[in-house]
Short mmCIF file of C-alpha atoms and ligand atoms in Angstrom, two decimals:
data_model
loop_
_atom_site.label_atom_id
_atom_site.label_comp_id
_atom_site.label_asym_id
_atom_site.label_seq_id
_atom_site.Cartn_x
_atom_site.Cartn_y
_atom_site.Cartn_z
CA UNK S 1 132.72 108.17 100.81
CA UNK S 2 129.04 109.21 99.81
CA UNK S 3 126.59 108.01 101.83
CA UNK S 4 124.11 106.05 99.99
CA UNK S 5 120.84 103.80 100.18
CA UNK S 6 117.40 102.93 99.87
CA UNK S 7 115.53 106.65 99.14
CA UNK S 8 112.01 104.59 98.13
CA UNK S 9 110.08 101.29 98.59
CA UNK S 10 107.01 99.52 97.01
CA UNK S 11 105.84 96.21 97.00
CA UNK S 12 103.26 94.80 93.91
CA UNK S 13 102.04 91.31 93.91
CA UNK S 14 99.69 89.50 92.22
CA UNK S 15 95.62 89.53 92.98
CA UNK S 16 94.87 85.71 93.72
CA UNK S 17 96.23 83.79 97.10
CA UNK S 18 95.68 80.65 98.80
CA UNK S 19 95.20 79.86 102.20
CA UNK S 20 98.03 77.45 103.86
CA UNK S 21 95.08 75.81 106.12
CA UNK S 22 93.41 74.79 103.32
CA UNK S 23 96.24 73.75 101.03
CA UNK S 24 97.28 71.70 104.30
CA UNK S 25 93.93 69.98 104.32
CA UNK S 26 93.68 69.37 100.73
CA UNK S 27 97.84 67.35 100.78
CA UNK S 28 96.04 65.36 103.91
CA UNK S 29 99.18 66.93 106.21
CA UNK S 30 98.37 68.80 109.48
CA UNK S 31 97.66 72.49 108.90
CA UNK S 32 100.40 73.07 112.00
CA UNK S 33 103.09 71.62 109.85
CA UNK S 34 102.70 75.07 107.41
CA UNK S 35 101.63 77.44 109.37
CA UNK S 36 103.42 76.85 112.89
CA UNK S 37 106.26 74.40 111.27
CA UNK S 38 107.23 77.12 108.13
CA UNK S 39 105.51 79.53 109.55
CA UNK S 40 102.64 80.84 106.53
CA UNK S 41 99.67 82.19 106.70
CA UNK S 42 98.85 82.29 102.70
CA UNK S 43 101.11 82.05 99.95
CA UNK S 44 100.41 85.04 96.65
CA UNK S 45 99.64 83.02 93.23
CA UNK S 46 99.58 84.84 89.71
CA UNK S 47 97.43 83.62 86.44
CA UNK S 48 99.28 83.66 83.63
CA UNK S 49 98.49 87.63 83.08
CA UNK S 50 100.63 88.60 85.86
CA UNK S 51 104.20 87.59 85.37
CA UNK S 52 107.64 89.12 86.66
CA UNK S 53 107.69 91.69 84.09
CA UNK S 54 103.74 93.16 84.90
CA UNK S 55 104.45 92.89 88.74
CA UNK S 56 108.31 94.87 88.32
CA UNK S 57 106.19 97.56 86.44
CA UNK S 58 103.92 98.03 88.65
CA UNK S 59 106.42 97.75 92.14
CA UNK S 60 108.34 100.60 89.85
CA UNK S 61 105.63 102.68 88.91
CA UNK S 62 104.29 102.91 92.85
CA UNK S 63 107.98 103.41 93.98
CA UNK S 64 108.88 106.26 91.59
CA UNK S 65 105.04 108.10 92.13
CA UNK S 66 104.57 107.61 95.79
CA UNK S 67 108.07 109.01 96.84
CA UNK S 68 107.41 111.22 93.81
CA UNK S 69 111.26 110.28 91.96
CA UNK S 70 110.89 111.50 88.53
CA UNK S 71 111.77 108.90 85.90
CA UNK S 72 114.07 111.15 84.14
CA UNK S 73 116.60 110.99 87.36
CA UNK S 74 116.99 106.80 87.02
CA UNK S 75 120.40 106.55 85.42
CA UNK S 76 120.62 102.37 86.16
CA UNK S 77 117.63 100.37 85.97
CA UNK S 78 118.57 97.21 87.40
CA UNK S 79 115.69 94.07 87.21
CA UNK S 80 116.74 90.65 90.14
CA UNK S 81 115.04 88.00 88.84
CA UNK S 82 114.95 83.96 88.53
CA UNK S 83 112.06 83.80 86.93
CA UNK S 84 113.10 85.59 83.73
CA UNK S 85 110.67 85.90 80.62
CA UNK S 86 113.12 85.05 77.84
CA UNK S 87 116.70 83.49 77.40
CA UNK S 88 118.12 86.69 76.23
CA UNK S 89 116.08 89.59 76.21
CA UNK S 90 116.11 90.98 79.77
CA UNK S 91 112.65 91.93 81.83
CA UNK S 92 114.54 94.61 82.83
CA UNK S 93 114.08 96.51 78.54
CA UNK S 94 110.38 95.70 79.10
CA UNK S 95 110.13 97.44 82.62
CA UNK S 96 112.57 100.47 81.52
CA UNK S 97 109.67 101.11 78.25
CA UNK S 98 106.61 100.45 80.18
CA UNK S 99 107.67 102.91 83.06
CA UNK S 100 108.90 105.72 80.33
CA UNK S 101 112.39 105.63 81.54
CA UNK S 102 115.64 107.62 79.62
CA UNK S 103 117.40 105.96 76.81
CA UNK S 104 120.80 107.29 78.36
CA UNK S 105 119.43 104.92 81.30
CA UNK S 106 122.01 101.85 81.25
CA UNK S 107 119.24 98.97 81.61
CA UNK S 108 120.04 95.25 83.02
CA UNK S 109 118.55 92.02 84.95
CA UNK S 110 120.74 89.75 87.36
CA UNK S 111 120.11 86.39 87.94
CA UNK S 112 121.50 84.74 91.20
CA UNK S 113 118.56 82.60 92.95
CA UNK S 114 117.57 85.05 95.96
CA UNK S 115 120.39 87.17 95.65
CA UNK S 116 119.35 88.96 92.30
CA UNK S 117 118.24 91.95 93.73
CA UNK S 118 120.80 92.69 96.23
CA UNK S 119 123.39 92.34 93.68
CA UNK S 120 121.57 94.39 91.89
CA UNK S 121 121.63 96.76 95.39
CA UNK S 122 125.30 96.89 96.03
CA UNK S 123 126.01 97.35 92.09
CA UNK S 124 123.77 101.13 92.71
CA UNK S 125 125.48 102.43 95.70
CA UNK S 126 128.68 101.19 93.98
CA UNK S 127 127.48 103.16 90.91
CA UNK S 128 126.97 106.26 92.66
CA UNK S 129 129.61 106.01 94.82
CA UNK S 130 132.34 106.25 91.86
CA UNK S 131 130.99 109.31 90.70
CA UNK S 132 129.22 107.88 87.47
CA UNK S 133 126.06 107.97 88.80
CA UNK S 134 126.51 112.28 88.19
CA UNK S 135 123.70 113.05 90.75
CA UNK S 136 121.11 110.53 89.02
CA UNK S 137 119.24 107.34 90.94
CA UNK S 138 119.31 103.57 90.79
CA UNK S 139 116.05 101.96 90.26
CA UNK S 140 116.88 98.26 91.34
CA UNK S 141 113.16 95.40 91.45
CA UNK S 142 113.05 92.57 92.73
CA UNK S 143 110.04 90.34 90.82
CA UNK S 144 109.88 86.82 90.85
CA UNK S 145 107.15 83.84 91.22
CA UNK S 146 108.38 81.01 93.09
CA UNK S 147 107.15 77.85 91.89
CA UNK S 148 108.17 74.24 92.71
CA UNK S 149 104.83 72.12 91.78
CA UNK S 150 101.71 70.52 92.96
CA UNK S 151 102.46 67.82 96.22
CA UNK S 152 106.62 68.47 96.47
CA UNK S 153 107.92 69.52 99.92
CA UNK S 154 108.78 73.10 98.59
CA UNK S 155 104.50 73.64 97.25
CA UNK S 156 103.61 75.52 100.47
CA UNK S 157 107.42 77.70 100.08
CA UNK S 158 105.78 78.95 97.10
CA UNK S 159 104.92 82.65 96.65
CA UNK S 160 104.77 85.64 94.13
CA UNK S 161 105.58 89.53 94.21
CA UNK S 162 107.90 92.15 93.37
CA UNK S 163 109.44 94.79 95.56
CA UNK S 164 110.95 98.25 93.85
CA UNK S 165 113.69 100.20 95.64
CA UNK S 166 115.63 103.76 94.32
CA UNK S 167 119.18 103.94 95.49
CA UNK S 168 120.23 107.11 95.42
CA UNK S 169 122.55 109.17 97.62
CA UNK S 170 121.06 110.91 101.07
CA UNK S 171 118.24 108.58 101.10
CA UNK S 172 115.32 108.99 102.86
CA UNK S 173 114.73 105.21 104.33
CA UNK S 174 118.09 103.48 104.98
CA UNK S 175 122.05 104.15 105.11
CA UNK S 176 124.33 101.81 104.57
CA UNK S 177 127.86 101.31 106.02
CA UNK S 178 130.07 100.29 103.14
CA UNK S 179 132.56 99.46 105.51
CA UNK S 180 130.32 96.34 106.90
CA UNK S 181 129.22 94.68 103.96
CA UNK S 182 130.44 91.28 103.43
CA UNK S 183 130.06 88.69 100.92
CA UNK S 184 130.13 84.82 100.56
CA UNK S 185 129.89 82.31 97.54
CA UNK S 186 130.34 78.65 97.16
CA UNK S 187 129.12 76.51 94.46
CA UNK S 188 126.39 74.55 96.28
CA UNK S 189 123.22 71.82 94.60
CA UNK S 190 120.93 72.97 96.78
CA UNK S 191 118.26 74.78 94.66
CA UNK S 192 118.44 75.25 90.91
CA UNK S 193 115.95 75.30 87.96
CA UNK S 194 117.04 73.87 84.77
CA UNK S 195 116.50 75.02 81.37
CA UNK S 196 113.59 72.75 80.16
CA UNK S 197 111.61 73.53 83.51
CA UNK S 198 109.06 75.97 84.93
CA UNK S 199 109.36 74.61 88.47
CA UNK S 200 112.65 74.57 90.88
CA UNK S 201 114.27 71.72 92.31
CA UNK S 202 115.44 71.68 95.50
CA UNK S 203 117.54 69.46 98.28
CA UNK S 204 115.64 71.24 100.76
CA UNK S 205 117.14 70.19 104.20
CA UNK S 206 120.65 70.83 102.24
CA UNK S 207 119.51 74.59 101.34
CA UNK S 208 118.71 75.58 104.98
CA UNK S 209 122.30 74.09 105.82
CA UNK S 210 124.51 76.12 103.51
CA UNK S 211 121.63 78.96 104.35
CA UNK S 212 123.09 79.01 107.77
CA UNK S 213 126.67 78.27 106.59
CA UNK S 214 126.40 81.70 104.39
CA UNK S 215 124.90 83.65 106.76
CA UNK S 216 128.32 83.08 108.89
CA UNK S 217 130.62 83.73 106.06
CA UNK S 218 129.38 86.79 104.70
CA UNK S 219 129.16 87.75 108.65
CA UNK S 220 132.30 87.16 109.49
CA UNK S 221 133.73 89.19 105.84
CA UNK S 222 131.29 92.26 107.10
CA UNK S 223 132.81 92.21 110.27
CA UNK S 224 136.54 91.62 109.08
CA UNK S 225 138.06 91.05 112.48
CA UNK S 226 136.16 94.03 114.06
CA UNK S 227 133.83 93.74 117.33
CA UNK S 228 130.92 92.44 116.44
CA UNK S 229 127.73 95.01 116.91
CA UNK S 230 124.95 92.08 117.00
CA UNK S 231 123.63 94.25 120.93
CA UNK S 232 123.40 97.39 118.77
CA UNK S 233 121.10 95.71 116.19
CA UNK S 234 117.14 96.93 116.46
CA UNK S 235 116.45 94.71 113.89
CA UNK S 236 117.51 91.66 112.25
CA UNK S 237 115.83 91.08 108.72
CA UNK S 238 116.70 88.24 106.44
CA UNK S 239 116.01 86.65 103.42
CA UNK S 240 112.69 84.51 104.43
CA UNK S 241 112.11 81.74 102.44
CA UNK S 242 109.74 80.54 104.56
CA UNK S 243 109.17 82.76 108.39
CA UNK S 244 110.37 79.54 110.06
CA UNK S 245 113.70 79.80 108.67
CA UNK S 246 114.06 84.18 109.81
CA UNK S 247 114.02 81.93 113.35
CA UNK S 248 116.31 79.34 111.89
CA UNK S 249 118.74 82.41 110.87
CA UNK S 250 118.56 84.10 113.86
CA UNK S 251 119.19 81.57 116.39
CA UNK S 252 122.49 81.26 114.57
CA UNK S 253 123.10 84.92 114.42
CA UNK S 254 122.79 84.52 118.21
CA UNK S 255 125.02 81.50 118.16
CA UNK S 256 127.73 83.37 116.23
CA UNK S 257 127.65 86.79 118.02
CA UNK S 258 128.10 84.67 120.99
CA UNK S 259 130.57 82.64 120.00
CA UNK S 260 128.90 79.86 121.70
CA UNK S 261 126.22 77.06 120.45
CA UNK S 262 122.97 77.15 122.37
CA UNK S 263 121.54 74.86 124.28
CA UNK S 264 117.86 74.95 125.40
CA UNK S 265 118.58 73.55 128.62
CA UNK S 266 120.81 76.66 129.29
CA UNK S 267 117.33 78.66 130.56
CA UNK S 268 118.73 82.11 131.21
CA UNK S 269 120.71 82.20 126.93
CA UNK S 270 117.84 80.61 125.52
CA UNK S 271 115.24 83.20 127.06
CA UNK S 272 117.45 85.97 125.61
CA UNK S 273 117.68 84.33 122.33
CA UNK S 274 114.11 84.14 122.32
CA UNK S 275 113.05 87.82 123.54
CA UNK S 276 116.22 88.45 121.16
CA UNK S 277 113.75 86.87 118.41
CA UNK S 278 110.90 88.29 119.66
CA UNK S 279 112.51 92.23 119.15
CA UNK S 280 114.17 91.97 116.69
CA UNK S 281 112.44 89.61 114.09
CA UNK S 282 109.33 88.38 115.04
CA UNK S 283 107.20 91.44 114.12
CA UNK S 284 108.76 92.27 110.80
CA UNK S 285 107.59 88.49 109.45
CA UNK S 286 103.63 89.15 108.78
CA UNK S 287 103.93 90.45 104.66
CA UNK S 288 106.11 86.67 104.37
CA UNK S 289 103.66 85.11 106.28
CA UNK S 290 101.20 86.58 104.00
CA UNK S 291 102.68 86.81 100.49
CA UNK S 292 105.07 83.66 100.77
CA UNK S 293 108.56 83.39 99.32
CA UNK S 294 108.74 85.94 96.32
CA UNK S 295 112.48 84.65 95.56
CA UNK S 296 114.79 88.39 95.21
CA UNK S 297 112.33 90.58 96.83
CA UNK S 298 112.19 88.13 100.20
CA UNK S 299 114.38 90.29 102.57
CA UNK S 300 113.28 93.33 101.37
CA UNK S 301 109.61 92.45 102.00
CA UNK S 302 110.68 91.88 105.33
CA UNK S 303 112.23 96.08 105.34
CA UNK S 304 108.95 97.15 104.51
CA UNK S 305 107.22 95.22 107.32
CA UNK S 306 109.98 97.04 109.31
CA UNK S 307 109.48 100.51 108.38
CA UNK S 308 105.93 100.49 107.60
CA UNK S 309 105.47 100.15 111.69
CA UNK S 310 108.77 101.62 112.72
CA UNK S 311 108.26 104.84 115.41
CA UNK S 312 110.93 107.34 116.11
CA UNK S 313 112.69 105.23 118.40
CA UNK S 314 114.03 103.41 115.50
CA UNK S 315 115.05 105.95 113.34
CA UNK S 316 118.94 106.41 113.71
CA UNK S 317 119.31 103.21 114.77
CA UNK S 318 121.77 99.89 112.65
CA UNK S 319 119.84 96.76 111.44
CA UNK S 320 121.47 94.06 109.75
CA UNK S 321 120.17 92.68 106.24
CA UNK S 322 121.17 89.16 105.44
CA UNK S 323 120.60 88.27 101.54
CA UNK S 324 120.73 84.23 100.41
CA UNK S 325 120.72 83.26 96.96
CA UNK S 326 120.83 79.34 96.31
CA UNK S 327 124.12 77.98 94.29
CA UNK S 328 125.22 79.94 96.43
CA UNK S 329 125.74 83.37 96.98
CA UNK S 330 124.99 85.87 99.67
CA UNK S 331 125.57 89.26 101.63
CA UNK S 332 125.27 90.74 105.27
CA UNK S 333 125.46 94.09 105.64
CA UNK S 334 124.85 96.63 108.57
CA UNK S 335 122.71 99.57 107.44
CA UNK S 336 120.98 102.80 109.59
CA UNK S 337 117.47 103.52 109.69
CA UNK S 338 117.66 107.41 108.47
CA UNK S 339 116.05 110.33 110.66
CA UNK S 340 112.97 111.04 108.99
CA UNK S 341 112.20 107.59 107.79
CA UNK S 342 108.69 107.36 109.88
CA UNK S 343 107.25 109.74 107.68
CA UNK S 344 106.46 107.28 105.05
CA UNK S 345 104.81 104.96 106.00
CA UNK S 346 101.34 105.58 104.07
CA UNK S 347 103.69 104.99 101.11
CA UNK S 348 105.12 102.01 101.89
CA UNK S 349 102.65 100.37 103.29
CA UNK S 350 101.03 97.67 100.91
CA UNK S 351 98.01 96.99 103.03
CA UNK S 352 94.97 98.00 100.40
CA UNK S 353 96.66 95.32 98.00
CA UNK S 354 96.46 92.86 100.27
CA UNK S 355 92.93 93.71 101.51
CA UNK S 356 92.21 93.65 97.78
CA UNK S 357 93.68 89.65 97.24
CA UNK S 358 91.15 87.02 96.35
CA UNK S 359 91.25 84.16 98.28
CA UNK S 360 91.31 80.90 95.29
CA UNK S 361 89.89 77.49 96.07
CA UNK S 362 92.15 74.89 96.14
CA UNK S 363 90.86 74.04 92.73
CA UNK S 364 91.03 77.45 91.36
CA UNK S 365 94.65 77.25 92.15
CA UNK S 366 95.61 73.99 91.02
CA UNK S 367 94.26 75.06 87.71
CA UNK S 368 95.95 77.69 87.45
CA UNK S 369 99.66 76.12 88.27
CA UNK S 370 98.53 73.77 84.80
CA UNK S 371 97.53 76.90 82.72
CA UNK S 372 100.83 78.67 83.16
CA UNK S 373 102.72 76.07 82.11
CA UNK S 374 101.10 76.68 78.66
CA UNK S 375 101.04 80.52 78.99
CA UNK S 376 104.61 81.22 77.33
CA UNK S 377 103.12 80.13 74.35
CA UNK S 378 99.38 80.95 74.09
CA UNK S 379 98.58 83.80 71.05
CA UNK S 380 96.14 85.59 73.54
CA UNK S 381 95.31 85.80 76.72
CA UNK S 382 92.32 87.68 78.02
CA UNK S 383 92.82 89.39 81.66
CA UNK S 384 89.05 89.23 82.35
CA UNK S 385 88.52 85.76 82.30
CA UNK S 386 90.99 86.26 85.57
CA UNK S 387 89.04 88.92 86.58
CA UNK S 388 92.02 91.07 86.35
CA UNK S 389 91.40 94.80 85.64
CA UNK S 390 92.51 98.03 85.78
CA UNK S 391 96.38 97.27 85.50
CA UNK S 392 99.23 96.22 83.14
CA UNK S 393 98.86 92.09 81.86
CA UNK S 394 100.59 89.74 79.69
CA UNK S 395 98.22 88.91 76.98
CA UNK S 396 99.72 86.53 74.80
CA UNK S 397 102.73 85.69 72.67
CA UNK S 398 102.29 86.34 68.97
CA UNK S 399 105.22 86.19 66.54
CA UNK S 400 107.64 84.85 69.09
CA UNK S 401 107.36 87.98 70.93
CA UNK S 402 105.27 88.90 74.27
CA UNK S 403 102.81 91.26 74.36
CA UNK S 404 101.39 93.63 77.40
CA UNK S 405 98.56 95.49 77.53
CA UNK S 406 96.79 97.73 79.86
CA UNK S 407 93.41 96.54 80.81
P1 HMG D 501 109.61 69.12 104.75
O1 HMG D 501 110.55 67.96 104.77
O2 HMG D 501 108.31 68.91 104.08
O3 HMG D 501 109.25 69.63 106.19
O4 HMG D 501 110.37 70.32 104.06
P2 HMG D 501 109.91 69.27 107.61
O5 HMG D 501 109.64 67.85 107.97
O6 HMG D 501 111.33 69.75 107.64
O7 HMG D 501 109.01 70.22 108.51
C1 HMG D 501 109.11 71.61 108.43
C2 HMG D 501 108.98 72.17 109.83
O8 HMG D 501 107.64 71.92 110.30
C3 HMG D 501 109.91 71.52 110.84
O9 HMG D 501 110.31 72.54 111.74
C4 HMG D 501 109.01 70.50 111.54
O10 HMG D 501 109.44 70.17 112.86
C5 HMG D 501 107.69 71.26 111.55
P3 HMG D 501 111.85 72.63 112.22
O11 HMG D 501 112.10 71.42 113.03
O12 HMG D 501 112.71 72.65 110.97
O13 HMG D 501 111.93 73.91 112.98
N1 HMG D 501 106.51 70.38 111.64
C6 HMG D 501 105.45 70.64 112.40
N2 HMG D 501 105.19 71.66 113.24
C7 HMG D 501 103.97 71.65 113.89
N3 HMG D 501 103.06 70.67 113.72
C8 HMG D 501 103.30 69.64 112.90
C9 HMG D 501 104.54 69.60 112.19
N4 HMG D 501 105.08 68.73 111.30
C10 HMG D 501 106.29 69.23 110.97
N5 HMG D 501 102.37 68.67 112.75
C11 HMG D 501 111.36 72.38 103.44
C12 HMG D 501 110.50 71.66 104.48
C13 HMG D 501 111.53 73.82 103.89
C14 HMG D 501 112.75 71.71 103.36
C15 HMG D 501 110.63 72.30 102.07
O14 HMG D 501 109.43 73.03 102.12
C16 HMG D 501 111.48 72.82 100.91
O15 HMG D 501 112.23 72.06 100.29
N6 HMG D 501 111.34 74.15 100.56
C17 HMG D 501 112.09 74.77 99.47
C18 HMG D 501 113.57 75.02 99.83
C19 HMG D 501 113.73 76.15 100.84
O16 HMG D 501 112.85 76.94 101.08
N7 HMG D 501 114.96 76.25 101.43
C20 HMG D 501 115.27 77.29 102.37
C21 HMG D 501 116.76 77.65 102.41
S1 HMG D 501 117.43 77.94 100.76
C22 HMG D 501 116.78 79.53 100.34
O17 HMG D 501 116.29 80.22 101.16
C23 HMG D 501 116.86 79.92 98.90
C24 HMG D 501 115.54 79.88 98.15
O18 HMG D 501 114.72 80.97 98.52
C25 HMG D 501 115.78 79.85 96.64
C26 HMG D 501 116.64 80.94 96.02
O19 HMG D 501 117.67 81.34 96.51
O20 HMG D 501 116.30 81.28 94.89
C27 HMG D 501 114.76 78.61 98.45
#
C-alpha cells in the first residue's frame, strides 16, 4: 500500500472581519454568549468580489508556490464546496484555468455540507493509491462562505475562507493510515440550503446531536473492532463549526474511548478529560476562533493551527481528524505527523493575512450581507469601492456568465 497524504497547506480568506463583541452588542445578547458560549473571537466576511472561486485560487496558488509543486504535476483537481457559483458549471473549471493547470488534469467539485473537501481528500489518496495517479499530485480546496442571515441563531457561526491541500504520495506534512479510516452517513434535516436561497437553514441543537452521533459511527468503522489508540493521540482536530463544539466533540471522544459517560462530579475523569482538552485541542482552535466556520475547510484550518506551532516532539506522532458534513455524512481517520514536518511552518502559517484583515463596523457588515444577495447578478462590480487590491475578484456577471479579473 503507498503511503500517501497531505504534501502542502495554505489557507486564503477574505480581507473584511467582524468582531463577535461587537456583533454581540449590536443583537442586545451578552458578548459571553459568543465568545465564551461558541467560543469566537471574529468571524471572516467577503464583499461580493471575493467569492469561493477567488478565495480557492488564491488558497491554490499559495499552496502550489510556497511548497514550490509545479502545476504541471496536479493530475486531479478536486474543488469541496457548498457554496457553489453555478448549478452546473463547477468552481473547480474556473480554479483549474486561473491557476494554469494541465488539460490532461481530470477537474471536479463535491458538494456534501462540511464534508466536501475530505471527500474530495480520500478520493486523492484513493487515486494515487490505484496506480492512476502515475507519479502525479492531487490538488483538493476547500472554499466556502458560510452564511445563515442577519439576527438567526447560526449569524455569529458564520465565517469565510478557503484552505488548499496537495495529496501526493511521501508527503511532507501528514500520513495517513488507510487501515483506520472510517465512514458514516445517515440522511439527517439538520442543516441544508435550498435552491431559491443564499442563506442555510439549520435545526441547530439537532445538528450538534447527530454531530456527536457521527463522530461515534465513523469511530467505531475506523477502529473496526481493533483497540482503540485515543492515549496515543497528540492531537485531536475536528471539524469546528463553532470552537465550542471541538469541546463538545471531544468530551465525547473521551466518553467513547472510555467506554463510559462522564460525570463532572467524578473529579479525578473529569480533570483528565479536561487536561485531555487542554493537550490535545485547545491550542489548535485560535485560526476558528478567528476566521469562523468556513464550511469544508473547518478541520483543516484547525491542521494548520496544528502544524504551524508543532515542535519536533510531534513529528512522528498519530492525530485523529474527524470530518462532519450536515445531511449527514462524515469521516474519522488516524493520520501521522511526518518527520520533517516542522520545517514549514513559515509556509503555512497564515498570520500576515490575518494581520492584514479590516476590522468592518457593524454597519459596514450588515451592508454588505444585503449587497451580495444582489451580486450574482450585477453587470460590474468594481473591487476598489471594497478597497480590494492587488488580487484576483469577481467583477460582475455579463451575458449570463461570471467574470474575474485581476486588480
Ligand atoms: P443558540 O440557541 O443561540 O445558543 O444556538 P445556545 O443557547 O445553545 O448557547 C450557545 C452556548 O453558549 C451554550 O453553551 C450556552 O450555555 C452558552 P453549551 O451549553 O452548549 O456548552 N451561553 C453562554 N455562555 C456564557 N455566557 C452567556 C451565555 N449564554 C449562552 N451569557 C447554535 C447555538 C450553535 C445551535 C446556533 O448558533 C446554530 O444554529 N448554529 C448553526 C448550526 C451549527 O453550527 N451546528 C453545529 C453542528 S452541525 C455542523 O457542524 C455542520 C455545519 O458546519 C454545516 C455543514 O456541514 O455544512 C453547521
Amino acid at each position: 500500500m503507498k503511503a500517501t497524504g497531505i504534501d502542502a497547506l495554505a489557507f486564503a480568506g477574505p480581507r473584511g472581519y467582524v468582531e463577535m463583541a461587537e456583533l454581540a452588542q449590536a443583537r442586545g445578547v451578552d458578548p459571553a454568549k459568543y465568545l465564551s458560549g461558541l467560543g469566537q473571537q471574529r468571524m471572516a466576511i467577503a464583499t461580493p468580489c471575493e467569492d469561493t472561486v477567488t478565495m480557492a485560487v488564491e488558497a491554490g496558488a499559495r499552496a502550489l508556490q510556497q511548497f514550490d509543486v509545479d502545476p504541471a504535476e496536479i493530475g486531479t483537481l478536486i474543488v469541496g464546496t457548498e457554496t457553489g457559483v453555478d448549478h452546473s458549471k463547477p468552481v473547480a473549471v474556473y480554479v483549474h484555468e486561473l491557476l494554469g493547470l494541465d488539460t490532461r488534469c481530470r477537474t471536479f467539485e463535491t458538494k456534501h455540507a462540511c464534508y466536501g473537501a475530505m471527500a474530495g481528500l480520500t478520493a486523492s489518496m484513493d487515486w494515487i493509491a490505484s496506480g492512476r495517479a502515475r507519479g502525479r499530485k492531487a490538488l483538493v480546496i476547500a472554499s466556502d462562505i458560510a452564511r445563515y442571515g442577519l439576527n438567526t441563531p447560526g449569524e455569529p457561526t458564520q465565517g469565510a475562507g478557503a484552505v488548499a491541500l496537495v495529496v501526493a504520495e511521501q508527503p511532507r506534512l501528514l500520513r495517513f493510515d488507510p487501515m483506520r479510516i472510517g465512514d458514516y452517513t445517515r440522511q439527517v434535516m439538520d442543516f441544508w440550503r435550498p435552491l431559491y436561497s443564499k442563506y442555510a437553514f439549520a435545526d441547530g441543537h439537532y445538528s450538534i446531536r447527530c454531530y456527536l452521533e457521527a463522530l461515534a459511527g465513523a469511530r467505531a468503522d475506523a477502529l473496526a473492532g481493533r483497540e482503540s489508540v485515543f492515549d496515543e493521540l497528540a492531537a485531536c482536530l475536528y471539524h469546528v463549526p463553532f470552537v465550542r463544539m471541538a469541546w463538545k466533540a471531544h468530551h465525547r471522544h473521551f466518553e467513547l474511548a472510555a467506554d463510559d459517560t462522564l460525570d463532572p462530579e467524578h473529579h479525578e475523569t473529569w480533570q483528565r478529560f479536561e487536561h485531555s482538552y487542554r493537550q490535545r485541542v485547545e491550542p489548535w482552535l485560535s485560526l476558528n476562533a478567528e476566521i469562523g466556520n468556513i464550511y469544508t475547510g473547518s478541520l483543516f484550518l484547525a491542521l494548520i493551527d496544528l502544524l504551524r506551532q508543532a515542535d519536533a516532539t510531534l513529528e512522528g506522532q498519530p492525530i485523529s481528524l474527524f470530518s462532519y458534513g450536515s445531511g449527514c455524512g462524515a469521516t474519522y481517520c488516524i493520520a501521522e505527523v511526518v518527520n520533517g514536518a516542522v520545517a514549514w511552518h513559515a509556509q503555512l502559517d497564515p498570520a500576515e493575512h490575518l494581520a492584514a484583515r479590516r476590522r468592518l463596523t457593524i454597519g459596514q457588515y450588515e451592508s454588505l450581507m444585503h449587497q451580495t444577495e444582489h451580486a450574482d447578478r450585477a453587470e460590474s462590480l468594481d473591487p476598489s469601492s471594497y478597497d480590494l487590491k492587488g488580487g484576483l475578484y469577481y467583477v460582475g456577471t455579463a451575458e449570463h456568465q461570471r467574470r474575474y479579473a485581476r486588480r
